[in-house]
Tab-separated table of C-alpha atoms and ligand atoms in Angstrom:
chain	number	residue	atom	x	y	z
L	1	MET	CA	-0.171	0.022	-0.132
L	2	THR	CA	2.031	3.358	-1.185
L	3	GLY	CA	0.975	6.708	-0.256
L	4	ALA	CA	-0.690	5.303	3.251
L	5	SER	CA	-0.100	8.209	5.653
L	6	LYS	CA	-2.515	10.611	4.410
L	7	GLY	CA	-5.797	10.896	2.284
L	8	ILE	CA	-7.077	7.790	-0.124
L	9	GLY	CA	-4.172	5.887	0.915
L	10	LEU	CA	-4.837	5.980	4.451
L	11	ALA	CA	-8.457	5.442	4.063
L	12	VAL	CA	-7.808	2.045	2.212
L	13	THR	CA	-5.241	1.570	4.873
L	14	ALA	CA	-7.925	1.674	7.817
L	15	ALA	CA	-10.550	-0.188	5.020
L	16	LEU	CA	-7.932	-3.200	4.261
L	17	LEU	CA	-7.224	-3.426	8.178
L	18	ALA	CA	-10.909	-3.586	8.890
L	19	GLU	CA	-11.619	-6.236	6.504
L	20	GLY	CA	-8.549	-8.112	8.425
L	21	ALA	CA	-5.909	-7.748	6.162
L	22	ARG	CA	-2.209	-7.429	7.226
L	23	VAL	CA	-1.026	-4.216	5.758
L	24	VAL	CA	2.296	-2.797	4.663
L	25	ALA	CA	1.836	0.874	4.341
L	26	ALA	CA	4.406	3.167	2.716
L	27	SER	CA	4.955	6.694	3.003
L	28	ARG	CA	8.185	9.267	3.290
L	29	LYS	CA	6.634	9.868	7.269
L	30	GLN	CA	4.343	8.239	9.862
L	31	SER	CA	1.313	10.745	10.304
L	32	PRO	CA	-0.705	10.866	13.618
L	33	GLU	CA	-3.551	9.144	11.745
L	34	LEU	CA	-1.640	6.735	10.687
L	35	GLU	CA	-0.056	5.808	14.281
L	36	ARG	CA	-3.773	5.508	15.321
L	37	LEU	CA	-3.883	2.190	13.394
L	38	ALA	CA	-0.608	0.794	14.868
L	39	GLY	CA	-0.668	-2.870	15.501
L	40	ASN	CA	0.345	-6.548	14.651
L	41	ASN	CA	-1.304	-6.243	11.234
L	42	LEU	CA	0.336	-2.893	10.337
L	43	LEU	CA	4.070	-2.002	9.092
L	44	HIS	CA	5.037	0.911	8.234
L	45	VAL	CA	8.048	1.007	5.757
L	46	PRO	CA	9.280	4.870	5.549
L	47	VAL	CA	10.639	5.337	1.599
L	48	ASP	CA	10.806	7.927	-1.007
L	49	LEU	CA	9.251	6.900	-3.735
L	50	MET	CA	11.136	8.801	-6.409
L	51	ASP	CA	14.054	6.677	-5.010
L	52	PRO	CA	13.888	3.836	-7.857
L	53	ASP	CA	14.694	1.264	-5.437
L	54	ALA	CA	12.086	2.277	-2.974
L	55	PRO	CA	9.256	0.029	-4.476
L	56	GLY	CA	11.360	-3.170	-4.045
L	57	GLU	CA	12.210	-2.761	-0.522
L	58	VAL	CA	8.777	-2.178	0.137
L	59	VAL	CA	7.580	-5.127	-1.634
L	60	ALA	CA	10.665	-6.861	0.149
L	61	ALA	CA	9.303	-5.908	3.798
L	62	ALA	CA	5.631	-7.331	3.218
L	63	VAL	CA	7.602	-10.926	2.236
L	64	ARG	CA	9.933	-10.641	5.411
L	65	ALA	CA	7.297	-9.382	7.461
L	66	PHE	CA	4.230	-11.283	6.511
L	67	GLY	CA	5.469	-14.192	4.385
L	68	GLY	CA	4.681	-12.605	0.807
L	69	LEU	CA	2.177	-10.392	-0.684
L	70	ASP	CA	-1.679	-10.843	-1.932
L	71	ILE	CA	-2.912	-7.295	-2.685
L	72	LEU	CA	-0.846	-4.281	-3.839
L	73	VAL	CA	-1.981	-1.040	-4.331
L	74	ASN	CA	-0.313	1.867	-5.820
L	75	ASN	CA	-1.512	4.944	-4.720
L	76	ALA	CA	1.301	7.573	-3.759
L	77	GLY	CA	0.725	9.842	-6.811
L	78	GLY	CA	-0.278	13.505	-7.329
L	79	PRO	CA	2.000	16.559	-7.219
L	80	PRO	CA	5.344	15.279	-7.247
L	81	PRO	CA	7.604	16.101	-3.886
L	82	GLY	CA	8.389	19.899	-4.060
L	83	GLU	CA	5.209	20.458	-6.680
L	84	THR	CA	1.865	22.177	-6.575
L	85	LEU	CA	-1.033	21.328	-8.559
L	86	PRO	CA	-2.912	22.575	-10.266
L	87	ARG	CA	-0.576	24.215	-12.811
L	88	PHE	CA	-2.716	25.692	-15.788
L	89	SER	CA	-1.048	25.493	-19.029
L	90	PHE	CA	1.089	23.030	-20.982
L	91	LEU	CA	3.785	25.675	-20.922
L	92	ASP	CA	3.716	25.578	-17.386
L	93	ALA	CA	5.581	22.227	-16.864
L	94	ASP	CA	9.406	21.646	-18.695
L	95	ASP	CA	10.977	18.414	-18.741
L	96	THR	CA	12.239	18.245	-15.615
L	97	ALA	CA	8.608	18.723	-14.088
L	98	TRP	CA	7.161	16.105	-16.862
L	99	ARG	CA	9.869	13.457	-15.640
L	100	GLU	CA	9.378	14.026	-12.244
L	101	MET	CA	5.357	13.872	-12.843
L	102	PHE	CA	6.187	10.303	-14.729
L	103	GLU	CA	8.728	9.054	-12.108
L	104	PHE	CA	6.256	9.399	-9.035
L	105	ASN	CA	2.654	8.310	-10.670
L	106	LEU	CA	3.883	5.685	-13.401
L	107	PHE	CA	7.677	4.663	-12.552
L	108	SER	CA	6.836	3.996	-9.007
L	109	ALA	CA	4.147	1.723	-9.816
L	110	VAL	CA	5.921	0.119	-12.795
L	111	ARG	CA	8.636	-0.717	-9.879
L	112	ALA	CA	6.423	-2.014	-7.521
L	113	VAL	CA	4.962	-4.072	-9.918
L	114	ARG	CA	8.037	-5.505	-10.914
L	115	ALA	CA	8.669	-6.605	-7.675
L	116	ALA	CA	5.612	-7.820	-6.598
L	117	VAL	CA	4.469	-10.099	-9.561
L	118	PRO	CA	6.927	-12.683	-8.977
L	119	VAL	CA	6.126	-13.025	-5.434
L	120	MET	CA	2.449	-13.008	-6.163
L	121	LEU	CA	2.789	-15.714	-9.008
L	122	GLU	CA	4.482	-17.584	-6.001
L	123	ARG	CA	1.201	-17.518	-4.527
L	124	GLY	CA	-0.624	-18.307	-7.152
L	125	GLY	CA	-1.886	-14.915	-7.648
L	126	GLY	CA	-2.971	-11.744	-6.525
L	127	SER	CA	-4.782	-8.730	-6.603
L	128	ILE	CA	-3.559	-5.382	-8.180
L	129	VAL	CA	-4.875	-1.681	-7.833
L	130	ASN	CA	-3.687	1.126	-9.394
L	131	VAL	CA	-5.187	4.748	-8.061
L	132	SER	CA	-5.225	6.632	-10.896
L	133	SER	CA	-7.693	9.617	-11.938
L	134	VAL	CA	-10.213	10.892	-14.317
L	135	HIS	CA	-7.487	13.011	-16.007
L	136	ALA	CA	-6.686	9.799	-17.649
L	137	ARG	CA	-9.738	10.145	-19.521
L	138	GLN	CA	-10.468	13.494	-19.839
L	139	GLY	CA	-8.213	15.976	-21.817
L	140	THR	CA	-8.139	19.217	-20.263
L	141	ALA	CA	-5.828	22.347	-20.228
L	142	ILE	CA	-5.057	21.855	-16.520
L	143	ASN	CA	-2.420	19.571	-14.969
L	144	VAL	CA	-1.686	18.282	-18.682
L	145	ASP	CA	1.715	15.892	-17.382
L	146	TYR	CA	-0.419	14.339	-15.009
L	147	GLY	CA	-3.518	13.732	-16.930
L	148	ALA	CA	-0.584	11.527	-19.541
L	149	ALA	CA	1.222	10.026	-16.852
L	150	LYS	CA	-2.588	8.502	-15.307
L	151	ALA	CA	-3.634	7.543	-19.152
L	152	ALA	CA	0.054	5.549	-19.123
L	153	MET	CA	-1.208	4.195	-15.522
L	154	ASN	CA	-4.308	3.140	-17.201
L	155	SER	CA	-2.771	1.563	-20.106
L	156	PHE	CA	-0.364	-0.291	-18.398
L	157	GLY	CA	-2.977	-1.978	-15.928
L	158	LYS	CA	-4.739	-3.074	-18.675
L	159	SER	CA	-2.059	-4.987	-20.499
L	160	LEU	CA	-0.713	-6.382	-17.128
L	161	SER	CA	-4.186	-7.738	-16.634
L	162	GLU	CA	-3.956	-9.240	-20.349
L	163	GLU	CA	-0.452	-10.756	-19.566
L	164	PHE	CA	-1.034	-12.473	-15.786
L	165	GLY	CA	-4.593	-12.686	-15.589
L	166	PRO	CA	-4.192	-16.360	-16.688
L	167	GLN	CA	-2.003	-16.968	-13.838
L	168	GLY	CA	-4.413	-15.794	-11.218
L	169	ILE	CA	-3.212	-11.689	-11.168
L	170	ARG	CA	-6.444	-9.372	-11.461
L	171	VAL	CA	-4.993	-6.010	-12.164
L	172	ASN	CA	-7.680	-2.959	-11.820
L	173	THR	CA	-7.459	0.859	-11.729
L	174	VAL	CA	-10.077	3.107	-9.422
L	175	SER	CA	-9.834	6.622	-11.340
L	176	PRO	CA	-11.282	9.184	-8.653
L	177	GLY	CA	-12.202	12.878	-9.447
L	178	PRO	CA	-11.505	15.292	-6.884
L	179	VAL	CA	-11.519	14.081	-3.235
L	180	ARG	CA	-10.958	16.086	-0.341
L	181	THR	CA	-7.494	15.214	0.675
L	182	ALA	CA	-4.179	17.022	1.827
L	183	TRP	CA	-3.932	17.636	-1.686
L	184	TRP	CA	-6.303	20.378	-1.345
L	185	THR	CA	-6.601	21.432	1.914
L	186	ASP	CA	-2.650	21.757	2.733
L	187	GLU	CA	-1.748	25.552	3.268
L	188	GLY	CA	-0.589	26.380	-0.404
L	189	GLY	CA	-2.190	23.046	-1.802
L	190	ALA	CA	-4.721	22.984	-4.737
L	191	ALA	CA	-7.601	24.629	-2.890
L	192	ASP	CA	-5.453	27.452	-2.022
L	193	VAL	CA	-4.081	28.122	-5.807
L	194	LEU	CA	-7.408	27.877	-6.648
L	195	ALA	CA	-8.738	30.690	-4.528
L	196	ALA	CA	-5.778	32.960	-5.883
L	197	LYS	CA	-7.082	32.018	-9.258
L	198	VAL	CA	-10.417	33.669	-8.745
L	199	GLY	CA	-10.328	35.463	-5.793
L	200	ALA	CA	-12.158	33.101	-3.159
L	201	ASP	CA	-11.273	31.931	0.038
L	202	ARG	CA	-10.037	28.224	0.573
L	203	ASP	CA	-13.220	26.801	2.003
L	204	ALA	CA	-15.311	28.019	-0.365
L	205	VAL	CA	-13.150	26.846	-3.092
L	206	MET	CA	-13.892	23.613	-1.553
L	207	ASP	CA	-17.247	23.844	-0.665
L	208	THR	CA	-18.611	25.434	-3.661
L	209	VAL	CA	-16.153	27.233	-6.206
L	210	ALA	CA	-14.566	23.493	-7.373
L	211	PRO	CA	-17.671	21.339	-7.432
L	212	GLU	CA	-19.445	24.254	-9.932
L	213	MET	CA	-16.490	25.103	-11.781
L	214	MET	CA	-16.355	20.647	-12.423
L	215	ASN	CA	-19.832	20.359	-12.428
L	216	LEU	CA	-19.805	17.987	-10.107
L	217	VAL	CA	-23.403	16.278	-10.226
L	218	THR	CA	-22.987	15.364	-6.486
L	219	GLY	CA	-21.895	19.010	-5.539
L	220	ARG	CA	-19.226	17.872	-3.633
L	221	LEU	CA	-15.784	16.588	-3.545
L	222	ALA	CA	-15.573	12.866	-2.693
L	223	ASP	CA	-14.519	11.873	0.864
L	224	PRO	CA	-11.321	9.264	0.607
L	225	ARG	CA	-13.183	6.884	2.149
L	226	GLU	CA	-15.700	6.673	-1.091
L	227	ILE	CA	-12.556	5.788	-3.194
L	228	ALA	CA	-11.100	3.260	-0.423
L	229	ASP	CA	-14.034	1.010	-0.504
L	230	VAL	CA	-13.839	0.712	-3.747
L	231	VAL	CA	-10.495	0.079	-3.529
L	232	VAL	CA	-11.040	-2.834	-1.113
L	233	LEU	CA	-13.673	-4.154	-3.221
L	234	LEU	CA	-11.349	-4.684	-6.176
L	235	ALA	CA	-8.485	-6.070	-3.893
L	236	SER	CA	-11.111	-8.654	-2.489
L	237	PRO	CA	-11.636	-12.044	-3.972
L	238	ARG	CA	-15.385	-10.770	-3.975
L	239	SER	CA	-14.623	-9.238	-7.167
L	240	ALA	CA	-12.760	-12.456	-8.687
L	241	SER	CA	-14.210	-11.665	-12.294
L	242	THR	CA	-13.354	-8.183	-12.548
L	243	THR	CA	-10.080	-7.439	-13.980
L	244	GLY	CA	-8.526	-4.864	-16.902
L	245	SER	CA	-11.452	-2.542	-15.609
L	246	ASP	CA	-11.243	1.223	-14.316
L	247	PHE	CA	-13.693	2.506	-11.771
L	248	VAL	CA	-14.632	6.045	-11.952
L	249	VAL	CA	-15.326	7.567	-8.583
L	250	ASP	CA	-15.603	11.371	-9.491
L	251	SER	CA	-18.755	13.029	-7.996
L	252	GLY	CA	-20.225	12.594	-11.773
L	253	TRP	CA	-17.472	14.686	-13.520
L	254	LEU	CA	-17.018	12.855	-16.672
L	255	LYS	CA	-19.883	13.642	-18.953
L	256	ALA	CA	-18.948	10.874	-21.607
L	257	VAL	CA	-21.039	7.413	-21.533
R	301	LIG	N1	-7.183	14.275	-3.986
R	301	LIG	C1	-7.842	13.874	-5.027
R	301	LIG	O1	-8.419	15.203	-5.515
R	301	LIG	C2	-7.278	13.045	-5.919
R	301	LIG	C3	-8.159	12.922	-7.614
R	301	LIG	C4	-7.538	12.001	-8.918
R	301	LIG	C5	-6.365	11.055	-8.269
R	301	LIG	N2	-5.998	10.887	-6.840
R	301	LIG	C6	-4.867	10.215	-6.856
R	301	LIG	O2	-4.636	9.313	-5.331
R	301	LIG	C7	-3.679	9.335	-5.413
R	301	LIG	C8	-4.009	9.533	-3.727
R	301	LIG	O3	-4.095	11.048	-3.459
R	301	LIG	P1	-4.242	12.071	-2.268
R	301	LIG	O4	-5.092	13.072	-2.886
R	301	LIG	O5	-4.924	10.857	-1.267
R	301	LIG	O6	-2.929	12.065	-2.097
R	301	LIG	P2	-2.558	13.035	-0.283
R	301	LIG	O7	-3.594	13.305	0.401
R	301	LIG	O8	-1.604	14.175	-1.116
R	301	LIG	O9	-1.116	12.307	-0.123
R	301	LIG	C9	-0.106	11.249	-0.794
R	301	LIG	C10	0.385	10.238	-0.310
R	301	LIG	O10	1.134	10.026	-0.549
R	301	LIG	C11	2.869	9.973	0.421
R	301	LIG	N3	3.945	10.463	-0.457
R	301	LIG	C12	4.118	11.700	-1.188
R	301	LIG	N4	5.008	11.801	-2.107
R	301	LIG	C13	5.922	10.372	-1.537
R	301	LIG	C14	7.074	9.657	-1.956
R	301	LIG	N5	8.039	10.975	-2.369
R	301	LIG	N6	7.383	8.601	-1.940
R	301	LIG	C15	6.255	8.151	-0.812
R	301	LIG	N7	5.826	8.341	-0.208
R	301	LIG	C16	5.105	9.748	-0.668
R	301	LIG	C17	2.348	10.633	1.501
R	301	LIG	O11	2.826	10.677	2.859
R	301	LIG	P3	4.333	11.471	3.062
R	301	LIG	O12	4.094	13.017	2.509
R	301	LIG	O13	4.709	11.171	4.425
R	301	LIG	O14	5.416	10.625	1.952
R	301	LIG	C18	0.915	10.761	1.492
R	301	LIG	O15	1.134	9.082	2.071
R	301	LIG	C19	-2.793	9.872	-6.271
R	301	LIG	O16	-2.351	8.769	-6.883
R	301	LIG	C20	-3.547	10.609	-6.550
R	301	LIG	O17	-3.065	10.892	-8.268
R	301	LIG	C21	-6.275	12.115	-5.987
């Protein structure tokens, strides 16, 4: 479970623990919320996923601690360390920004899958859930590099499901729309950037401005637990016939049928 200390990853970690799973939680730092979940079934591994060796270290830690791996959730993603989104134009991101975006959102997942697949095959299968974004499907002028990285993630997941499905590994993608997490709520985060752009205050941005700008059918940003429940369903054998799918949980943002 990557990006487990906050937001969607924290909600997935809590939901997996509630279902009786043993969880290896990867993030750079602990968080008070993750510490509150501490127990025999939870191991925090402090890693920086911008380091190419980190995903393999997380999988190795799972094997050492719990004897194997049945589920991999590639959730860490969004703005790479030190970056703030949204960016409003393609011209705002140079090569370095594109590379970091792909390192964080795509290559960390590619490397985690590379480490996890042999371990899963040894146990006869498993479930991989990649947390993508509706930006993978909906092109906009905002966050062009992010959308491209997530579209690549969707393609990557579909291809993996074709190759490893016959050997018992299911691969699915969950694509959230806007979710009320640190990405939005942190000081200097997305809500503050939008607030400065439109001249509103940050709470108004999250409560009304952003839902109206994005024409969200539900009228609100999603709660991380609403994404986590879908991830956990896809991780579990209750979705044994679901693979190669992309589940959109976006408050009705996408308008295509
Ligand atoms: N929030 C949204 O509106 C939204 C919408 C669509 C898709 N998504 C996707 O959902 C996923 C989770 O987003 P979120 O909003 O829940 O994120 P978040 O609240 O910002 O949390 C990010 C998590 O990733 C960890 N992380 C950040 N940089 C890391 C690094 N270099 N190495 C290891 N861990 C790192 C953070 O912990 P540390 O800081 O301690 O490392 C934290 O646990 C992402 O893939 C994102 O693209 C989010």
